[in-house]
Coordinates of C-alpha atoms in Angstrom, one line a residue:
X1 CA 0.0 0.0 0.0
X2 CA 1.3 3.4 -0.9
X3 CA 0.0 6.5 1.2
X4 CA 1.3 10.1 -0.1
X5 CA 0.9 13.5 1.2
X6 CA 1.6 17.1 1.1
X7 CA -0.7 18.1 -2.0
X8 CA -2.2 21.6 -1.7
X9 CA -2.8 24.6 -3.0
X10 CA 0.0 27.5 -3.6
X11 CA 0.8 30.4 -5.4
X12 CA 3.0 30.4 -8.9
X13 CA 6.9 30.3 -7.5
X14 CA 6.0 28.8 -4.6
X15 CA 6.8 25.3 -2.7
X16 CA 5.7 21.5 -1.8
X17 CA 6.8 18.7 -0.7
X18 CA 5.4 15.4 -1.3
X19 CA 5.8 12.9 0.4
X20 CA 4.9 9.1 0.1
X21 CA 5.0 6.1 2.4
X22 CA 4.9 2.6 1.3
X23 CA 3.8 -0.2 3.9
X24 CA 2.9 -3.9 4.1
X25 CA 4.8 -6.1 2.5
X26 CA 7.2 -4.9 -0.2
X27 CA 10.0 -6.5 -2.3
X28 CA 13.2 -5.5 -1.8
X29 CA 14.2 -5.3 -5.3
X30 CA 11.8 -2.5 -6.4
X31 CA 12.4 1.8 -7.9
X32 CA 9.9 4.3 -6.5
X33 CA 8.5 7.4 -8.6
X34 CA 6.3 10.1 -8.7
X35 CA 3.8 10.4 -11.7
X36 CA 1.4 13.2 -12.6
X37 CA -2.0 13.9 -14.6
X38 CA -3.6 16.7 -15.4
X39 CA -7.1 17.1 -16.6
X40 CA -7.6 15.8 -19.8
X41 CA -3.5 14.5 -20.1
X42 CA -2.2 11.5 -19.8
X43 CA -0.5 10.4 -16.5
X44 CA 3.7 11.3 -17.3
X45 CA 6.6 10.6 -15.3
X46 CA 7.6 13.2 -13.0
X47 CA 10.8 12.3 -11.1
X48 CA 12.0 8.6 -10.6
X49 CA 14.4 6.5 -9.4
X50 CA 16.6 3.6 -11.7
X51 CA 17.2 0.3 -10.3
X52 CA 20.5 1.7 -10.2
X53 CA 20.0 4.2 -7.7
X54 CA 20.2 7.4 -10.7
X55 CA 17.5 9.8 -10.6
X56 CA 15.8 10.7 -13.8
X57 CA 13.1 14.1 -14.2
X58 CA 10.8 15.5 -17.2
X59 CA 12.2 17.8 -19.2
X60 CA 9.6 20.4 -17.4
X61 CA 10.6 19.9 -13.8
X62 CA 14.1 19.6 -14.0
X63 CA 16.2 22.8 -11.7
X64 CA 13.3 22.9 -9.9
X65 CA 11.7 19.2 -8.4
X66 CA 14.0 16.8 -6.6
X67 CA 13.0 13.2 -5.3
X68 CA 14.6 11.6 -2.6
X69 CA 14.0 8.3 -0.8
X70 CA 14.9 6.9 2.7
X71 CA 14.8 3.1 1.9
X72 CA 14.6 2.8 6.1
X73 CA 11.4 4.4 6.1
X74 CA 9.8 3.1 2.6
X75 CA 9.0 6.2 1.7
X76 CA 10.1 8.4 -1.5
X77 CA 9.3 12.0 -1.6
X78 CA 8.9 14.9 -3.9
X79 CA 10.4 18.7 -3.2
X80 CA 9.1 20.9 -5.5
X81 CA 10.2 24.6 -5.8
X82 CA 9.6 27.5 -8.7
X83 CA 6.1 25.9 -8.9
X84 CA 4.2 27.0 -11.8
X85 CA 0.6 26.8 -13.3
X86 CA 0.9 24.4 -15.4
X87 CA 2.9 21.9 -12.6
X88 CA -1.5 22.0 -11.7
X89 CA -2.4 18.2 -11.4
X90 CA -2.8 14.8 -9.5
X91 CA 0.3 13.5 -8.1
X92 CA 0.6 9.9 -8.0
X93 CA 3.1 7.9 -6.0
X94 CA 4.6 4.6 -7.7
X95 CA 6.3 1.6 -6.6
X96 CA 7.1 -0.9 -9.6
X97 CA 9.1 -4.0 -8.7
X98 CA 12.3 -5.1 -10.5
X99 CA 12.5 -9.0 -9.9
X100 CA 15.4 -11.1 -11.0
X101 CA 13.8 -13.3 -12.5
X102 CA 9.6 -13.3 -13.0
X103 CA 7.2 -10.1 -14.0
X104 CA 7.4 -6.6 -13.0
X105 CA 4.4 -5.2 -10.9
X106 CA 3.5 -1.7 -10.6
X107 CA 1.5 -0.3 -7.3
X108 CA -0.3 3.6 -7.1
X109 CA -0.8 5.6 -4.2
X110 CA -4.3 7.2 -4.1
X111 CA -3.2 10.7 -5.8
X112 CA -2.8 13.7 -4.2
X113 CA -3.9 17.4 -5.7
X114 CA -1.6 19.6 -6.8
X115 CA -3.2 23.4 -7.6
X116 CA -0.5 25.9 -8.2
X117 CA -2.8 29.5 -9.0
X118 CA -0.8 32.2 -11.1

């Protein structure tokens, strides 16, 4: 189960964190990311982790979101700064496996809203 946070409302160059939790039982062996959708768009990559550890951003975000991840804890999260208009949308947490051997899985948090007013 993946539980994020942190969504709200702001103004145009403002700031949020995001944060995300995973619990029960999770493979070792897995990345974590953060996804969006706006109305209307299809759900894009954000800001993710590789199963090597690298981080990897949209074109749009990049200089201004960083993801970090406390393996400890589960939990990934999501700084955004310089937040603009069009950074407006659901934010979803993601957890997709990366077995050895066998299939991938991918697991959603519930979403959590994102309005950034000019």
């Amino acid at each position: 189960q993946l539980q994020a946070s942190g969504g709200g409302l702001v103004q145009a160059g403002g700031s949020l964190r995001l944060s995300c939790v995973a619990s029960g039982s999770i493979p070792r062996r897995n990345v974590m990311a953060w996804y969006r959708q706006a109305p209307g768009d299809q759900r894009e990559l954000v800001a993710g982790f590789t199963s090597d550890d690298a981080t990897k951003y949209a074109d749009s975000v990049k200089g201004r979101f960083t993801i970090s991840r406390d393996n400890a804890k589960n939990m990934v999260a999501l700084q955004m700064n310089n937040l603009k208009p069009e950074d407006t949308a659901v934010y979803y947490c993601n957890l997709k496996t990366v077995p050895i051997i066998g299939r991938s899985y991918n697991y959603w948090g519930q979403g959590t809203q994102v309005t950034v007013s000019s």
